[in-house]
Amino acid sequence: MADVRLARSRAPLLAVAAFAVAAAAASIAGRLGEHHQRRRSHDALVRHTPAVGRAGYVGSAACAPCHPAAHASWSATYHRTMTQRAGPGSVLAPFDGRALDGPAGPHRPLRRGDEFWAELPDPEVKLARAADGLPLGHVPTVTRRVVMTTGAHHMQVYWVESPRDRRLHAFPSAWLTDEQRWVPVESTLLRPPQGDVVYTWNRACVPCHAVAGQPRIDDERVDTRVAELGIACESCHGPGRAHVDARRSPLARYALHLSSEPDPSIVQPARLDHRRSAELCGQCHGVARFPDEAAWLARGDAYRPGEPLAPHRQLVRHPVREAQPWLDAVLDEDPEYLAGRMWSDGHVRVTGREYTALLETACFQRGELSCLSCHQLHGADPDDQLAASARGDGACTSCHVLPDIQAHTRHPAGSVSCYDCHMPRTTYGLLKAIRSHVIDSPDLAVTLATGRPDACSLCHVDRPLAWTADRLRAWYGQPEPELDGDQRTVSAAVLWAISGDAGQRALAADALGRGDVVGPDWRAPLLAHLLADPYDAVRQIAARGLRRLPSAAGVDLDALAPPEARAAAAAEVLTRWRAGPRPAPDPARLVDAAGDHDGAAVQALAARRDERPIDLKE
């Protein structure tokens, strides 16, 4: 009987133990299943994105053990996040299944666990029909995985897999990080509407958005390879294999630490002369072409940091700056090649081409100015990577000694910087105006000849060109050019915003929306007028400026809404503006004698709008 009772007492324990074993087995099986699923997901991601790794390169992770501080500061930059495989840690936009639309047709961002997917019209079908010269017609909808991202600072673009190979096509909408909204990729560009465009990463983006990229494109397949995704250590310091191998020994590292000689196994940009160090940036931040495009498509770029850049790039300068006979063939093929990148005097007008702008700067040509004179790639603010010494006037006054800066500028102390006058915001990109990197001085004769806004007018946005001409003559002895009636009476920024070409309108809209509001606002009606601009980019810049103004508070300012909705929003802004404090009458600001918005003057200027197509290749 005792044995029976013991057996009965053990039965529940055995049942509990069996249940625990079964549960543990199920948990282990579940975890193994999840592990295998993650492994399969990762393998698919790798299979459909550029292959990573090239001979001679070690990747940034190999730098971290010996250079932890430098690695950490680089990790915080937008260079690192320029190109990443798609995952929860890299995708910034909400892939929540919302319906999106645009020139490419309806599409949706989707999420499945840690994977990101896209429902969109099949880009492969679109490209095939375009290649055969066929009408687009109905395009079947497909679901493709989003496998890679580009950008993280102001905007992020997403790339979907191809079922064939490693080629990548853009998801039709991009995510604006500042505004936290989806917009069509086409709407982020300053150009006339192009309709349905399919963007492919492997040819256009690989030279500058990865380390040592090889497109490896032929008629049959795309098998793109990179040393590393994003802009990483070896982009500037060169391939690291020889350095890692030479410094494996602690004794070798210590001996180098005690030596004053440079390490011959790695490139140190700070030790290069100003031309070679600038060329490190110029490999990406320049207007350039590959001398042998077929060789580049097959094998990639042969440039290595520290080498002269010219043998590996045809560095484009405007013909008014330098004669380049080979450029004639480029212009025969694309007559607007220069206009999409430069002003007519050779000043660069699009972002991301700052090295070409530096080439036109006397401080570089006759001095030793380089990118590293102002920018610090480790330890600076990731927003613009400016060195602390370049945040004020120090970068300029270290060479240009001025005993009395206020006497030189004729402005109250601290109200302007050297940058405001000598590096005005006449470069366009990423839906905003950016400082020019051609360092020069305001010259109205140049402004009138090229159409490039002058620094004074972009700062004093309520002043006509006649006012600027008078100051430049009185203060600096500059000859006063001939001006027409409107140039004498209407603010230059207003003239460009209403009647200029699309590039001028974008820069002027940025300037009108940027300055602080002092006294009764006069800009809201003008920025509201730009909500009807034919260029998506101009409207978005104007809407961003409007949102800062009291008259637009609470108004739904969707710059990409249908025309009727935008017209209603503009009317609401004008109604609210009229209900607030009115500015004093001023023809320069298009405020009439009653203190009201001079709509008739605006319409007269709008009738003279420069309608020449503008297509800026940022």
PDB file of C-alpha atoms in Angstrom, residues 68 109 113 143 157 223 225 259 319 347 364 369 378 384 429 500 507 513 530 564-565 585:
ATOM      1  CA  PRO A  68      37.289  53.767 -30.579  1.00  0.00           C
ATOM      2  CA  PRO A 109       4.575  50.776 -47.482  1.00  0.00           C
ATOM      3  CA  GLY A 113       7.726  41.807 -38.353  1.00  0.00           C
ATOM      4  CA  THR A 143       4.838  43.201 -53.591  1.00  0.00           C
ATOM      5  CA  VAL A 157      14.707  57.018 -49.943  1.00  0.00           C
ATOM      6  CA  ASP A 223      26.038  42.134 -59.505  1.00  0.00           C
ATOM      7  CA  ARG A 225      29.751  45.072 -55.070  1.00  0.00           C
ATOM      8  CA  SER A 259      57.455  58.073 -33.788  1.00  0.00           C
ATOM      9  CA  PRO A 319      33.892  76.998 -70.277  1.00  0.00           C
ATOM     10  CA  HIS A 347      29.415  79.119 -59.888  1.00  0.00           C
ATOM     11  CA  PHE A 364      42.066  77.706 -52.674  1.00  0.00           C
ATOM     12  CA  LEU A 369      42.094  76.731 -48.107  1.00  0.00           C
ATOM     13  CA  HIS A 378      35.389  63.555 -36.348  1.00  0.00           C
ATOM     14  CA  ASP A 384      27.080  70.126 -41.033  1.00  0.00           C
ATOM     15  CA  GLY A 429      19.359  71.163 -52.823  1.00  0.00           C
ATOM     16  CA  GLY A 500      12.051  84.695 -61.625  1.00  0.00           C
ATOM     17  CA  LEU A 507      16.062  80.528 -53.408  1.00  0.00           C
ATOM     18  CA  GLY A 513      10.662  82.200 -45.124  1.00  0.00           C
ATOM     19  CA  LEU A 530       3.725  80.591 -54.225  1.00  0.00           C
ATOM     20  CA  GLU A 564      -8.282  73.798 -55.335  1.00  0.00           C
ATOM     21  CA  ALA A 565      -7.138  72.875 -51.822  1.00  0.00           C
ATOM     22  CA  PRO A 585       2.490 100.946 -47.052  1.00  0.00           C
TER      23      PRO A 585
END
